[in-house]
Amino acid sequence: TRRAVSWFDARRAPNTDEARLLEAFGRRPRTIDELALVVGATVLEVAVMLGRLETAGWVASSDGWWEVLPGMT
């Protein structure tokens, strides 16, 4: 039998670069500098992506550390 799910993730889907950035976190918080090194982008590019992801509810920042917020899955 199938089970009905009463929720959905209303966050917009990240684009390709943003999804790659989310994967770069692994399972731990990271600084913007670490993320730039891991994904091979400039700090400015990463900052813009993090801003978009934060607005969409994918990441949060605390004292210079960024972390991925839990999904609804």
Short mmCIF file of C-alpha atoms in Angstrom, two decimals:
data_model
loop_
_atom_site.label_atom_id
_atom_site.label_comp_id
_atom_site.label_asym_id
_atom_site.label_seq_id
_atom_site.Cartn_x
_atom_site.Cartn_y
_atom_site.Cartn_z
CA THR A 1 0.00 0.00 0.00
CA ARG A 2 1.03 3.57 -0.49
CA ARG A 3 1.31 6.07 2.27
CA ALA A 4 0.19 9.66 1.75
CA VAL A 5 2.68 12.36 2.64
CA SER A 6 1.16 15.50 4.08
CA TRP A 7 4.12 17.85 3.52
CA PHE A 8 6.38 19.09 0.79
CA ASP A 9 9.59 21.07 0.70
CA ALA A 10 8.54 24.56 -0.38
CA ARG A 11 12.12 25.80 -0.77
CA ARG A 12 13.17 26.55 -4.32
CA ALA A 13 15.54 23.96 -5.76
CA PRO A 14 19.18 25.06 -5.76
CA ASN A 15 20.79 25.60 -9.16
CA THR A 16 23.76 23.47 -10.24
CA ASP A 17 26.43 25.67 -8.63
CA GLU A 18 24.44 26.02 -5.43
CA ALA A 19 23.89 22.25 -5.24
CA ARG A 20 27.65 21.73 -5.64
CA LEU A 21 28.22 24.21 -2.82
CA LEU A 22 25.74 22.39 -0.57
CA GLU A 23 27.57 19.11 -1.25
CA ALA A 24 30.87 20.76 -0.30
CA PHE A 25 29.67 21.16 3.28
CA GLY A 26 29.75 17.44 3.93
CA ARG A 27 28.38 16.95 7.42
CA ARG A 28 29.98 19.89 9.16
CA PRO A 29 29.87 23.67 9.34
CA ARG A 30 32.37 25.52 7.16
CA THR A 31 33.73 29.01 6.78
CA ILE A 32 33.27 30.92 3.56
CA ASP A 33 37.01 30.62 2.87
CA GLU A 34 36.90 26.82 3.23
CA LEU A 35 33.94 26.61 0.89
CA ALA A 36 35.66 28.78 -1.72
CA LEU A 37 38.72 26.49 -1.63
CA VAL A 38 36.66 23.30 -1.83
CA VAL A 39 34.51 24.38 -4.78
CA GLY A 40 37.21 26.36 -6.58
CA ALA A 41 35.31 29.64 -6.62
CA THR A 42 36.11 33.12 -5.38
CA VAL A 43 34.97 34.22 -1.94
CA LEU A 44 32.67 36.74 -3.64
CA GLU A 45 31.02 34.03 -5.77
CA VAL A 46 30.53 31.82 -2.72
CA ALA A 47 29.15 34.76 -0.72
CA VAL A 48 26.53 35.45 -3.39
CA MET A 49 25.51 31.77 -3.53
CA LEU A 50 25.32 31.56 0.27
CA GLY A 51 23.13 34.66 0.33
CA ARG A 52 20.71 33.10 -2.14
CA LEU A 53 20.74 29.77 -0.27
CA GLU A 54 20.18 31.51 3.06
CA THR A 55 17.22 33.45 1.67
CA ALA A 56 15.75 30.21 0.33
CA GLY A 57 16.20 28.45 3.67
CA TRP A 58 18.98 26.01 2.74
CA VAL A 59 21.79 27.35 4.95
CA ALA A 60 22.32 29.46 8.06
CA SER A 61 25.28 31.40 9.42
CA SER A 62 26.47 31.80 12.99
CA ASP A 63 29.65 33.62 14.03
CA GLY A 64 31.29 33.19 10.61
CA TRP A 65 30.39 29.50 10.28
CA TRP A 66 27.91 28.30 7.69
CA GLU A 67 25.87 25.11 7.93
CA VAL A 68 23.26 23.33 5.87
CA LEU A 69 19.81 23.32 7.44
CA PRO A 70 18.02 19.98 7.69
CA GLY A 71 15.74 19.12 4.81
CA MET A 72 12.17 18.05 4.94
CA THR A 73 12.95 14.57 3.62
#
